[in-house]
Coordinates of C-alpha atoms in Angstrom, one line a residue:
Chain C
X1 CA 92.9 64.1 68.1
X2 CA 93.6 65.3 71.5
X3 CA 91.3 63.8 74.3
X4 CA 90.3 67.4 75.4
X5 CA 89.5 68.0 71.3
X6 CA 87.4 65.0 71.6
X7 CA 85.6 65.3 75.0
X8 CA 84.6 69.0 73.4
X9 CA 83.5 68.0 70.1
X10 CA 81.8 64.6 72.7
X11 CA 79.6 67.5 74.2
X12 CA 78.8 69.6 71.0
X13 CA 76.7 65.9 69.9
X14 CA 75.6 65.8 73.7
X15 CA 74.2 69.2 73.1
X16 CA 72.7 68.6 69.5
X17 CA 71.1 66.0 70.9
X18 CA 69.3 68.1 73.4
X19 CA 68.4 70.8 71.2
X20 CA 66.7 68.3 68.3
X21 CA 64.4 66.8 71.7
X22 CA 63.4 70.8 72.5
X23 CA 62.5 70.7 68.9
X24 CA 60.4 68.3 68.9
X25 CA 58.4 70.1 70.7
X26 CA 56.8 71.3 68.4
X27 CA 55.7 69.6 65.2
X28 CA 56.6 72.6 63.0
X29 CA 60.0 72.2 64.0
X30 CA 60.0 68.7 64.2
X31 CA 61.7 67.7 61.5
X32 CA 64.5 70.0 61.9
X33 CA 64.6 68.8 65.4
X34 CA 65.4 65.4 64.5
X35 CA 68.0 66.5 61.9
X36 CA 70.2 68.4 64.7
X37 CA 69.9 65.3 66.7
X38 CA 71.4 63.3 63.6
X39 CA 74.1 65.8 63.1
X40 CA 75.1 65.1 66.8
X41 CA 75.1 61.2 65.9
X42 CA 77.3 61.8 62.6
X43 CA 80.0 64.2 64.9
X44 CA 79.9 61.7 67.7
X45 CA 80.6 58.7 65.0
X46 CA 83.3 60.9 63.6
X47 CA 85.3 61.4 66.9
X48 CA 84.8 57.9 67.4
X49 CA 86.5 57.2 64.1
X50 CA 89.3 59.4 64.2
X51 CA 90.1 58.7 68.2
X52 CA 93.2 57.5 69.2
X53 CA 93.2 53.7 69.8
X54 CA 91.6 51.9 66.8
X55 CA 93.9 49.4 64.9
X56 CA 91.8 47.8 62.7
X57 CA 89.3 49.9 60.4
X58 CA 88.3 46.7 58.2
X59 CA 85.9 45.4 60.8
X60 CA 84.4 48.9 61.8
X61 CA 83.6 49.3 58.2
X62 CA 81.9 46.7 58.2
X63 CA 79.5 47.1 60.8
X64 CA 79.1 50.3 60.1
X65 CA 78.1 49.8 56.1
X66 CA 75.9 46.6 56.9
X67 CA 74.0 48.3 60.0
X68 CA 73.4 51.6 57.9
X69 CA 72.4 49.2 54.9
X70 CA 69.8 47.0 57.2
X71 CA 68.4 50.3 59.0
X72 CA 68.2 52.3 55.8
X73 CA 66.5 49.2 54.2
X74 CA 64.1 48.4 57.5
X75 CA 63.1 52.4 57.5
X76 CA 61.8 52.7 54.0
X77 CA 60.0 50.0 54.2
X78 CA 58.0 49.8 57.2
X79 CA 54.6 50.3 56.8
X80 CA 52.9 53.2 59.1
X81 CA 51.2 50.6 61.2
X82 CA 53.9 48.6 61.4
X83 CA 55.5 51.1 63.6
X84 CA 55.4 50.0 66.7
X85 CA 57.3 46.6 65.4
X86 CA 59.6 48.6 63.8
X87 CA 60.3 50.8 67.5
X88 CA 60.1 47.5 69.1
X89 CA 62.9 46.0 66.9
X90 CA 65.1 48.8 67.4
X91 CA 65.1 49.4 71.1
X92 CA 66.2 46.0 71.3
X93 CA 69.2 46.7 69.4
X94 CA 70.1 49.5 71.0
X95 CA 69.7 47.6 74.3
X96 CA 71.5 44.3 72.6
X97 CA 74.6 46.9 71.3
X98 CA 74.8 48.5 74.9
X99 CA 75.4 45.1 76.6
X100 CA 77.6 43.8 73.7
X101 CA 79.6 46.8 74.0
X102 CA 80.0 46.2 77.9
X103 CA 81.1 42.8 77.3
X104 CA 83.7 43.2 74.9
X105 CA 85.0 46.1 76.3
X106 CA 85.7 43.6 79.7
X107 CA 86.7 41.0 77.5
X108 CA 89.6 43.5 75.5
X109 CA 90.3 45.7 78.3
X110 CA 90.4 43.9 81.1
X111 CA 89.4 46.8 83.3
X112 CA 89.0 46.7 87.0
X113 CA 87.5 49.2 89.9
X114 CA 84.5 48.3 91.4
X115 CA 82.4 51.0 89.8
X116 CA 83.3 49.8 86.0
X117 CA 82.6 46.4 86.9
X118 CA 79.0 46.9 88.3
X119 CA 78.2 49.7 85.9
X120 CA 79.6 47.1 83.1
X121 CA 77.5 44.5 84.6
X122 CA 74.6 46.6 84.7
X123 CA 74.6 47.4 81.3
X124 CA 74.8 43.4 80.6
X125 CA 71.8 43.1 82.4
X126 CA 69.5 45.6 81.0
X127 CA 70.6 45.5 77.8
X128 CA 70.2 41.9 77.6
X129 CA 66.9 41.7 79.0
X130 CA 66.1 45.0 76.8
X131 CA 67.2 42.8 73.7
X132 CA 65.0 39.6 74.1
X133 CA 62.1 41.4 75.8
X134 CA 62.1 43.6 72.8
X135 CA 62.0 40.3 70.0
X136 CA 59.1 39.2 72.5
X137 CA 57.2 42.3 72.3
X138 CA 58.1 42.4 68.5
X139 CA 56.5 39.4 68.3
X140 CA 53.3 39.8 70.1
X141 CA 52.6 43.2 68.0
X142 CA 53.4 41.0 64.7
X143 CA 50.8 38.5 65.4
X144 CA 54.1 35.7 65.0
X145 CA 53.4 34.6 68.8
X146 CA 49.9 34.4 70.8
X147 CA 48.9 37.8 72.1
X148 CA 47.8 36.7 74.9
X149 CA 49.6 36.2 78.0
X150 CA 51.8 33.2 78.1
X151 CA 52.2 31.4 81.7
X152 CA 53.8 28.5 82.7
X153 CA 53.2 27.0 86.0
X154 CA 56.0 28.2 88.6
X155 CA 56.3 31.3 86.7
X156 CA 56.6 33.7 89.8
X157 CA 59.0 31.3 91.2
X158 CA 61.0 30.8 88.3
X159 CA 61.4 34.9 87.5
X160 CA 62.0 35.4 91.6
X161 CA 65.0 33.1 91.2
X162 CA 66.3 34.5 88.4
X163 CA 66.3 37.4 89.6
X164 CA 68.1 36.2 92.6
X165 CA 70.6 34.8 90.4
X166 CA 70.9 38.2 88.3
X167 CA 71.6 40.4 91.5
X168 CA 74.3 37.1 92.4
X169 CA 76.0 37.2 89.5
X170 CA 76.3 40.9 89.3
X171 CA 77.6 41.1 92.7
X172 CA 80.0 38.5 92.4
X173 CA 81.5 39.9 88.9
X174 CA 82.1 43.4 90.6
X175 CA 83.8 41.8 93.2
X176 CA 85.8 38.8 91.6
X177 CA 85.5 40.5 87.8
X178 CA 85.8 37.0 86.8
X179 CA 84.5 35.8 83.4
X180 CA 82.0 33.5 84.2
X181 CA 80.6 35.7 86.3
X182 CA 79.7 38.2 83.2
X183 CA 78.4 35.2 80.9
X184 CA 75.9 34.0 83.6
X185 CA 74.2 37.4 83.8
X186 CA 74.1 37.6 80.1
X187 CA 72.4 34.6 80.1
X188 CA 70.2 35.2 82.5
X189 CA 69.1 38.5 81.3
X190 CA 68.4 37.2 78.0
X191 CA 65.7 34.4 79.9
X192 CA 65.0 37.0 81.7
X193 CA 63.8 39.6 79.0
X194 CA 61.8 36.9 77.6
X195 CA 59.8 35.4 80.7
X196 CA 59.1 38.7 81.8
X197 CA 57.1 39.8 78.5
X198 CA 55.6 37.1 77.7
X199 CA 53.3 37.0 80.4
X200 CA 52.0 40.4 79.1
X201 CA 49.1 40.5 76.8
X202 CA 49.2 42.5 73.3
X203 CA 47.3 44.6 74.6
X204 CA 49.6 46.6 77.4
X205 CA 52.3 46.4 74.7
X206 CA 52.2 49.9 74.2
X207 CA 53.5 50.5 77.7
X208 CA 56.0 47.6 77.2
X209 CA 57.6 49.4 74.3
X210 CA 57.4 52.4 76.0
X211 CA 59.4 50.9 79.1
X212 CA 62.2 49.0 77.1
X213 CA 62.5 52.1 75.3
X214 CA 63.8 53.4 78.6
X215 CA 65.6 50.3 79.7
X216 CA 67.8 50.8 76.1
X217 CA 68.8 54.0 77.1
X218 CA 69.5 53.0 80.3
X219 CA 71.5 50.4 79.3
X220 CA 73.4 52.9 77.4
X221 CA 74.2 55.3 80.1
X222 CA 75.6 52.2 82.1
X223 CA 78.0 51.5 79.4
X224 CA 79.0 55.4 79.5
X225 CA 79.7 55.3 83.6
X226 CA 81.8 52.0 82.3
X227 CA 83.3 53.7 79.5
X228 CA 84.3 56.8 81.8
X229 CA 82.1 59.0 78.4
X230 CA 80.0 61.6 79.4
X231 CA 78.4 61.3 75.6
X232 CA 77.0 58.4 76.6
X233 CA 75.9 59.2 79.9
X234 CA 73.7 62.2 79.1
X235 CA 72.1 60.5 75.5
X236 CA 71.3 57.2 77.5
X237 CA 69.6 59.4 80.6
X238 CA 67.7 61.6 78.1
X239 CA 66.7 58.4 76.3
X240 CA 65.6 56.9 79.5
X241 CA 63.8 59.8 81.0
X242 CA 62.0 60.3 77.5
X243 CA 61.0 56.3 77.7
X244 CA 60.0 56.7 81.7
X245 CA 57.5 60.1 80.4
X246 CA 55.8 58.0 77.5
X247 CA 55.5 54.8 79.8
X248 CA 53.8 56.8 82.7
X249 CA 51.6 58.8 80.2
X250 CA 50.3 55.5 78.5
X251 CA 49.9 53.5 82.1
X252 CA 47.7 56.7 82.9
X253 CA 45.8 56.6 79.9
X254 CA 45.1 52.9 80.1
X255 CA 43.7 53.2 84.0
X256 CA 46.8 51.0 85.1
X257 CA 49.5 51.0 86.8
X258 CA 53.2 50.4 85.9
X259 CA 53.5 46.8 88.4
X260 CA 50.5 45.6 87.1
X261 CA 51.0 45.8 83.7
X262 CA 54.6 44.5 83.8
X263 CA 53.3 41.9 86.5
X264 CA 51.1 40.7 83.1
X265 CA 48.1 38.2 82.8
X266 CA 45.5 41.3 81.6
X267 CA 43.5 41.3 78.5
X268 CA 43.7 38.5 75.6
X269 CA 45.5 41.0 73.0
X270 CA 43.5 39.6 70.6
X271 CA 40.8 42.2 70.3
X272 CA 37.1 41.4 70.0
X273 CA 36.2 39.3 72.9
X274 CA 32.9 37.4 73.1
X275 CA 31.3 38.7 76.1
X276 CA 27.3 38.8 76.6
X277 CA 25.8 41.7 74.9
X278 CA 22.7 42.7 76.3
X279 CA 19.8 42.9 74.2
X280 CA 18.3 46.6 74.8
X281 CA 17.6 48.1 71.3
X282 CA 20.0 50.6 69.3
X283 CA 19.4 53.1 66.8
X284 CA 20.4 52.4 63.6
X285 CA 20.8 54.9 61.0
X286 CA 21.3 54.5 57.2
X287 CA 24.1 56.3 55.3
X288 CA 21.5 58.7 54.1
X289 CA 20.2 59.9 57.1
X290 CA 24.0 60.4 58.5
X291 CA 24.9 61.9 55.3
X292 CA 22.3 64.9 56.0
X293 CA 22.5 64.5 60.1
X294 CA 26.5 65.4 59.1
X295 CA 26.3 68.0 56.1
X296 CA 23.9 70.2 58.5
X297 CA 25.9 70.1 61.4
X298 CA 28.1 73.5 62.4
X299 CA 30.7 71.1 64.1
X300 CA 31.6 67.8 64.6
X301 CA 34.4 65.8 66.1
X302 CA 35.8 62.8 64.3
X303 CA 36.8 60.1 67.2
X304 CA 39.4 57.7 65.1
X305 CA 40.1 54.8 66.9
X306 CA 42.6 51.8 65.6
X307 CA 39.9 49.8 63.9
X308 CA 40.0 52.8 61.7
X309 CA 43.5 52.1 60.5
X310 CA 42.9 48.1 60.4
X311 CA 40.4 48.6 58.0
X312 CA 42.8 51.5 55.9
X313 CA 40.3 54.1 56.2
X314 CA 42.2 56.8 57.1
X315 CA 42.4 58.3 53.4
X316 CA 38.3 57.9 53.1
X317 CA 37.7 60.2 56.1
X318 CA 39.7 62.7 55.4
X319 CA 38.1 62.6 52.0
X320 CA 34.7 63.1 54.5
X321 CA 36.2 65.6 56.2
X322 CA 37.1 67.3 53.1
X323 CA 33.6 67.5 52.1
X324 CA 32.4 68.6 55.1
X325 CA 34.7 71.1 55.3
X326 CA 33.8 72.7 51.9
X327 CA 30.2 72.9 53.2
X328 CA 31.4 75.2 56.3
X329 CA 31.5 72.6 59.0
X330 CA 34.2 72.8 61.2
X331 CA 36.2 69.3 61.6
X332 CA 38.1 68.3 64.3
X333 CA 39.7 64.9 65.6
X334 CA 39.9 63.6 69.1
X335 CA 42.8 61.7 69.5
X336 CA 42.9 59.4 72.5
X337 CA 45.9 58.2 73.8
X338 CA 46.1 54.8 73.5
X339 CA 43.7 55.1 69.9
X340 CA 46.9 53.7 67.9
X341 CA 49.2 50.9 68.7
X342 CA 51.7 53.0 70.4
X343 CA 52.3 56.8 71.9
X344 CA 51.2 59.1 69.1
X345 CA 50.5 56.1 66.6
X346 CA 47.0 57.4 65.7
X347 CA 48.5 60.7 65.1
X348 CA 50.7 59.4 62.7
X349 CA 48.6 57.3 60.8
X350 CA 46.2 60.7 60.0
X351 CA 49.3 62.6 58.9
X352 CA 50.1 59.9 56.1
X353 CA 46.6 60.5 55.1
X354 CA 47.5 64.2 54.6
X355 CA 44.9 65.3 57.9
X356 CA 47.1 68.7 59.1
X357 CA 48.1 67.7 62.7
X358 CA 46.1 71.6 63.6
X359 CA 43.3 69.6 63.8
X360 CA 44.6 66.9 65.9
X361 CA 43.4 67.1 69.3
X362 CA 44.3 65.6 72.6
X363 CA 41.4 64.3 74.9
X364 CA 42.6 67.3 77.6
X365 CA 41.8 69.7 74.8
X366 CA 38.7 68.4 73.0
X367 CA 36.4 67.0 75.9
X368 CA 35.2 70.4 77.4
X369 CA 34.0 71.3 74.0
X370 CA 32.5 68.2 73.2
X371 CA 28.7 69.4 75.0
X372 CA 28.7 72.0 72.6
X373 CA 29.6 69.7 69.0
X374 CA 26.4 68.7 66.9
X375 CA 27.9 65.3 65.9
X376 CA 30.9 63.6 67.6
X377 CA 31.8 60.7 64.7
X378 CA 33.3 57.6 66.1
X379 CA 35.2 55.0 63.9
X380 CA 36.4 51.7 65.0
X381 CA 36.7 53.1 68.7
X382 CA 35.5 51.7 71.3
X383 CA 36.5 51.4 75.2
X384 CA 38.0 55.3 74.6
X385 CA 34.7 56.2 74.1
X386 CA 32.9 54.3 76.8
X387 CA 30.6 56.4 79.6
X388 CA 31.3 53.4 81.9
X389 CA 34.4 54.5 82.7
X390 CA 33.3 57.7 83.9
X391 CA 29.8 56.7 85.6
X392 CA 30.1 53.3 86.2
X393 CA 32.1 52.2 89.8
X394 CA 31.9 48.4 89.2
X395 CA 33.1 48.5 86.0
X396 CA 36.3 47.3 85.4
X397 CA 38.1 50.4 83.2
X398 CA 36.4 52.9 85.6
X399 CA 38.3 55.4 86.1
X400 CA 40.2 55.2 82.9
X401 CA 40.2 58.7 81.1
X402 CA 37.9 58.9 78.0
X403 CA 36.1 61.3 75.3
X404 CA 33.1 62.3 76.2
X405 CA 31.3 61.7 73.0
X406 CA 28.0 61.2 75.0
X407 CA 28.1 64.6 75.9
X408 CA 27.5 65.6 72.2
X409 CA 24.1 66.4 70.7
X410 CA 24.2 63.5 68.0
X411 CA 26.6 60.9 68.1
X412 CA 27.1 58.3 65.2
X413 CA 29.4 55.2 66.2
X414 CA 30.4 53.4 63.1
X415 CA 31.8 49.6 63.8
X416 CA 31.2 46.7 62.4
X417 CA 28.8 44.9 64.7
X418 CA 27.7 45.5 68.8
X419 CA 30.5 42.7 70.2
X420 CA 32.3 44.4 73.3
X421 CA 36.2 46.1 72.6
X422 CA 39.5 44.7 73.8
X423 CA 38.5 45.0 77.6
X424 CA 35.2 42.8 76.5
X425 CA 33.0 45.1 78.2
X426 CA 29.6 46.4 77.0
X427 CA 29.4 50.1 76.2
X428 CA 26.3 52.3 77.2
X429 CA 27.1 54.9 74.6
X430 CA 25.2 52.3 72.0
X431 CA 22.0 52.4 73.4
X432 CA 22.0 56.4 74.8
X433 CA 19.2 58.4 72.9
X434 CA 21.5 60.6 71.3
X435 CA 23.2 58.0 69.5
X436 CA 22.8 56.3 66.1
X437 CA 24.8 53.2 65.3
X438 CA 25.8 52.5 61.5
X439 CA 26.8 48.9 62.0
X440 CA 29.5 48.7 58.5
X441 CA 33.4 48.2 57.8
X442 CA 34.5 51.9 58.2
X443 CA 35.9 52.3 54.9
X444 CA 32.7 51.5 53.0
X445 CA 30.7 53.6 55.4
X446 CA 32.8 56.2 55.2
X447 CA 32.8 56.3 51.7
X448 CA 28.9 56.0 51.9
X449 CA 28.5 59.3 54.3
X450 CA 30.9 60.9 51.9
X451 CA 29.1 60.2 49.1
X452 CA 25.7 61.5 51.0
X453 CA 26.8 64.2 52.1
X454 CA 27.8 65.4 48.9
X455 CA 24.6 65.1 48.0
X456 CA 22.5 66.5 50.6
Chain E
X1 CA 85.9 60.4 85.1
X2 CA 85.2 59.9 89.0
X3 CA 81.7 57.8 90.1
X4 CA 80.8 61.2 91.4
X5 CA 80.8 63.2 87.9
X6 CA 79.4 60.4 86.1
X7 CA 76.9 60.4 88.3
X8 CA 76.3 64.2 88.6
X9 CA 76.4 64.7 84.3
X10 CA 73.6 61.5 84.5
X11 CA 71.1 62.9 87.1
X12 CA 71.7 66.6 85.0
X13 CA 71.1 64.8 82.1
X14 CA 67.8 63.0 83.1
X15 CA 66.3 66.2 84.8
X16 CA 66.7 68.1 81.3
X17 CA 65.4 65.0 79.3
X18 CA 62.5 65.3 81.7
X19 CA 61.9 68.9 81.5
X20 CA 62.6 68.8 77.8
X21 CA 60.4 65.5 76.9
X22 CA 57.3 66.5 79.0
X23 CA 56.8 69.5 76.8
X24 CA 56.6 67.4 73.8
X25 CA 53.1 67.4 72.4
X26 CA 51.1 64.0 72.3
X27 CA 50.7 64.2 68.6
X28 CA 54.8 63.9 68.5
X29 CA 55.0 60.7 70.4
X30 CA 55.6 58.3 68.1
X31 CA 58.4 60.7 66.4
X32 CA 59.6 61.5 69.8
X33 CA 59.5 57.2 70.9
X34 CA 61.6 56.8 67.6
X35 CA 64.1 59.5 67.5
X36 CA 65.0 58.8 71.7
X37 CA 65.7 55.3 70.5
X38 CA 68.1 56.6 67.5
X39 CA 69.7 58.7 70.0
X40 CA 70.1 55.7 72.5
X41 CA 72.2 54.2 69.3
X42 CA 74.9 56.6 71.2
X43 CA 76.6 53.0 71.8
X44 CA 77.7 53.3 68.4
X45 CA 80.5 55.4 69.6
X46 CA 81.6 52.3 72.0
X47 CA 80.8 49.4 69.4
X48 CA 83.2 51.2 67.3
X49 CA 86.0 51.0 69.5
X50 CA 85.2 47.9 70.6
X51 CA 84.9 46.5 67.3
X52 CA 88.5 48.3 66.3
X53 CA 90.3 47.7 68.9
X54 CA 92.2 44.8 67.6
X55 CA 91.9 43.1 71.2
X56 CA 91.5 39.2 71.0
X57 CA 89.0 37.2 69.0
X58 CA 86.3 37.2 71.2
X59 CA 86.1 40.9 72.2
X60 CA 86.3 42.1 68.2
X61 CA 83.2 39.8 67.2
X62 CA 81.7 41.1 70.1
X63 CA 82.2 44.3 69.4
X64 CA 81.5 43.9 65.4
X65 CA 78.1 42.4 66.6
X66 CA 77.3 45.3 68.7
X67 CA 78.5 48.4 65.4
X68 CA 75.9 46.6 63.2
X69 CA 73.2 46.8 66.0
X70 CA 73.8 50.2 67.1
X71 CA 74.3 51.1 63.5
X72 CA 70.6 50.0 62.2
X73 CA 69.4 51.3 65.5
X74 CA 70.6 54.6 64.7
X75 CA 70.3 55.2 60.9
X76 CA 67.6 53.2 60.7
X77 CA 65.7 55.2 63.9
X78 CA 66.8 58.8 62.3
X79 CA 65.6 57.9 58.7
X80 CA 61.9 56.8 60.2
X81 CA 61.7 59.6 62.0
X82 CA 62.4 61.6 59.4
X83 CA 60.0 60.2 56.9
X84 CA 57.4 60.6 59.8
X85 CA 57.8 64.5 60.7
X86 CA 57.6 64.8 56.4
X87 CA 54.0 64.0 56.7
X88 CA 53.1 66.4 59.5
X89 CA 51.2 69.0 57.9
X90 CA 49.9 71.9 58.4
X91 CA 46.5 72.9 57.3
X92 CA 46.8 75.1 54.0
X93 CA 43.9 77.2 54.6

């Protein structure tokens, strides 16, 4: 194949690629979406294949039968709240692939110009600290290391030197392109991927994901400027502007910014803290009176938050919404942004349990009809939900954006007893007049309300 | 390519993955967070050549190491995706 041939057919995947994002715009196209952007993988794999310059087929068979076997194997069996895991996993293969490439391609070509040996350097770096600070964040979602953030005295230090070292070794590569130059900043990007994300709770992992998401596409584009291909230069800039957008959106939603959460020590990751709970009353209200409170209502507004998914109750509210739906209510959903485990996690979770994504709304969308919805439904939400945030100056997620469930006429928070959320702070919505707590694991209650309202 | 192309066909690119990607609904994120990161298996096309280019021990394991990774990244990344934007449904009524 000539290299014109290739560069065109190079660009036809570059475009695919950008036409399956515009798709996704939309989630009736979705799907289709994400099969043009395939099709541009399988043309760009095909030039790759038939390109001048490849001796030896064995070994690319190889890697290419194993890696489809272990992806095809990893993506039907992930679980839908194992997601974020799974994303974690991959980015850091994508990051590891983009620095392996970068090395070997030094190590076989033995290329030289000042631009391919920082841009091949770069892509070492990223990619390396995109790879262990990827297994990290893995890790911390999985439960397999402490949630919490993990110091060790001289940490600041430590990192500043490394990172010392990093921008060293990088500069001396590109201007020696000696060896040992390139294996130093592989190893230090690999400590470095891990001391930088461990310091960061479970909690902010969501924004972590989101960053090394862009840092693997990134690391892509720096192999394409080393490469001299344009195929991976756009793909790895689209990848990393699309990673940039989701981190910015999350650090928004989450009333942080990008330096602190990546500077780390927030939150324990570990969910329920134990922080004093006043003792002002609530009102508490039995399935039955719920049940009729919910059948009589004209609207109400489900608030599904990820206690909701921890105790699999996604399938017993939509079988409440169901009900309520055939008596004439209309049912929506409020979905905050950070109510899943990652981006848009919450959103998936409901579509497994068959809720049509038409009723999925964002908070921009919901919260200026929330004064006017009978009964705004919470489940296993909590700080998303929290009037503090809005009213409160001293406390510490003011600021943050939330639902304003306190705005409906009735509001029924189902959880399973009054302890504070992940930020470990007290939440005023309990003990508002409007508000009747239904203290229960939320797949029984939601069974019970179902059940009730059937009846009433 | 010259520093100054590459560079121009990366800024183009990120612009229209920023104008392109803000549009994206937040219902789609997760989709979206998964099909980027098949895409950013683009390395695949490097890890192939790297891994067939038949130059030195080193560079070949190397590059073997990196087809498998990019590999999984992107067939596995696609296939999730996929089996996520099956269960987006519409309502029937």
């Amino acid at each position: 194949m000539s290299n014109e041939l290739a560069a065109v057919a190079y660009l036809v995947a570059a475009v695919l690629f950008i036409l399956g994002l515009k798709r996704l715009g939309s989630p009736a196209t979705a799907r289709n979406g994400n099969r043009l952007a395939s099709i541009g993988m399988l043309v760009a794999v095909v030039v790759a294949l038939v390109d001048q310059g490849i001796l030896d087929y064995v070994w690319v068979a190889v890697g290419l039968v194993v890696g489809a076997a272990i992806g095809a194997i990893l993506a039907r069996r992930v679980e839908m709240t194992g997601m974020p895991e799974l994303v974690a996993v991959f980015n850091g293969l994508g990051g590891g692939a983009s620095a392996l490439v970068a090395a070997s391609s030094f190590l076989g070509g033995d290329p030289d110009g000042v631009v391919t040996l920082l841009t091949l350097s770069l892509s070492v770096l990223i990619g390396g600290v995109t790879f262990t600070g990827s297994l990290v964040a893995y890790g911390k979602l999985a439960g397999r290391i402490p949630g919490r953030p993990v110091n060790f005295p001289g940490q600041v230090v430590f990192d500043g030197l490394l990172g010392m070292v990093a921008i060293g070794s990088v500069a001396w590569f590109t201007a020696t392109g000696d060896d040992i130059g390139l294996w130093v900043l592989a190893g230090v990007a690999l400590v470095l991927g891990l001391t930088r994300v461990l310091p960061i709770g479970g909690g902010d992992m969501p924004v972590v994901i989101a960053f090394l998401n862009s840092l693997s596409g990134i690391a892509a584009s720096m192999a394409g400027f080393a490469l001299e291909s344009a195929v991976l230069i756009i793909a790895g800039a689209l990848v990393g502007a699309s990673g940039l957008i989701l981190t910015m959106i999350m650090v928004k939603a989450m009333n942080r910014t990008l330096i602190g959460v990546l500077a780390g020590g927030f939150g324990d990751g570990d969910g329920g803290g134990s922080g004093p709970i006043g003792d002002k009353p609530v009102r508490q209200g039995t399935a039955e009176d719920l049940g009729v409170v919910l059948a009589y209502a004209q609207s109400v507004v489900v608030v599904p938050g990820y206690g909701l998914a921890v105790a699999q109750a996604q399938h017993a509210l939509r079988d409440l919404a169901n009900e309520l739906a055939d008596r004439g209510v209309d049912v929506r959903y409020a979905i905050h942004p950070v109510a899943g485990r990652m981006p848009g996690h919450m959103n998936v979770l409901l579509a497994e349990a068959d809720v049509p994504y038409d009723q999925l709304y964002d908070l921009e969308d919901i919260n200026p009809d929330l004064p006017r919805t009978d009964v705004a439904l919470v489940v296993g939400a909590n700080d998303v939900v929290n009037p503090a945030a809005r009213e409160d100056a001293s406390s510490p997620i003011y600021g943050m954006p939330i639902l304003d469930v306190d705005y409906a006429t009735t509001t029924i928070v189902i959880k399973r007893s009054l302890s504070p959320g992940f930020a470990g702070i007290d939440n005023p919505l309990f003990y508002e007049d409007g508000t009747y707590m239904f203290f229960a694991d939320a797949k029984a209650a939601l069974e019970d309300l179902s059940r009730e309202v059937k009846e009433a | 390519m010259t520093l100054v192309i590459s560079l121009t066909v990366f800024v183009l690119a990120a612009f229209v993955g920023l104008e392109v990607i803000t549009k994206v609904p937040p219902t789609l994120h997760t989709p979206l967070m998964s099909g980027s990161n098949a895409i950013s298996g683009i390395t695949i096309v490097g890890a192939i050549a790297a891994a067939g280019s038949g130059s030195g021990t080193t560079a070949t394991v190397l590059g073997v190491v990196a087809l498998v990774f990019a590999t999984v990244n992107v067939v596995g990344g696609f296939m999730v995706t996929d089996r996520m934007l099956e269960m987006f449904k519409k309502d029937r009524s």
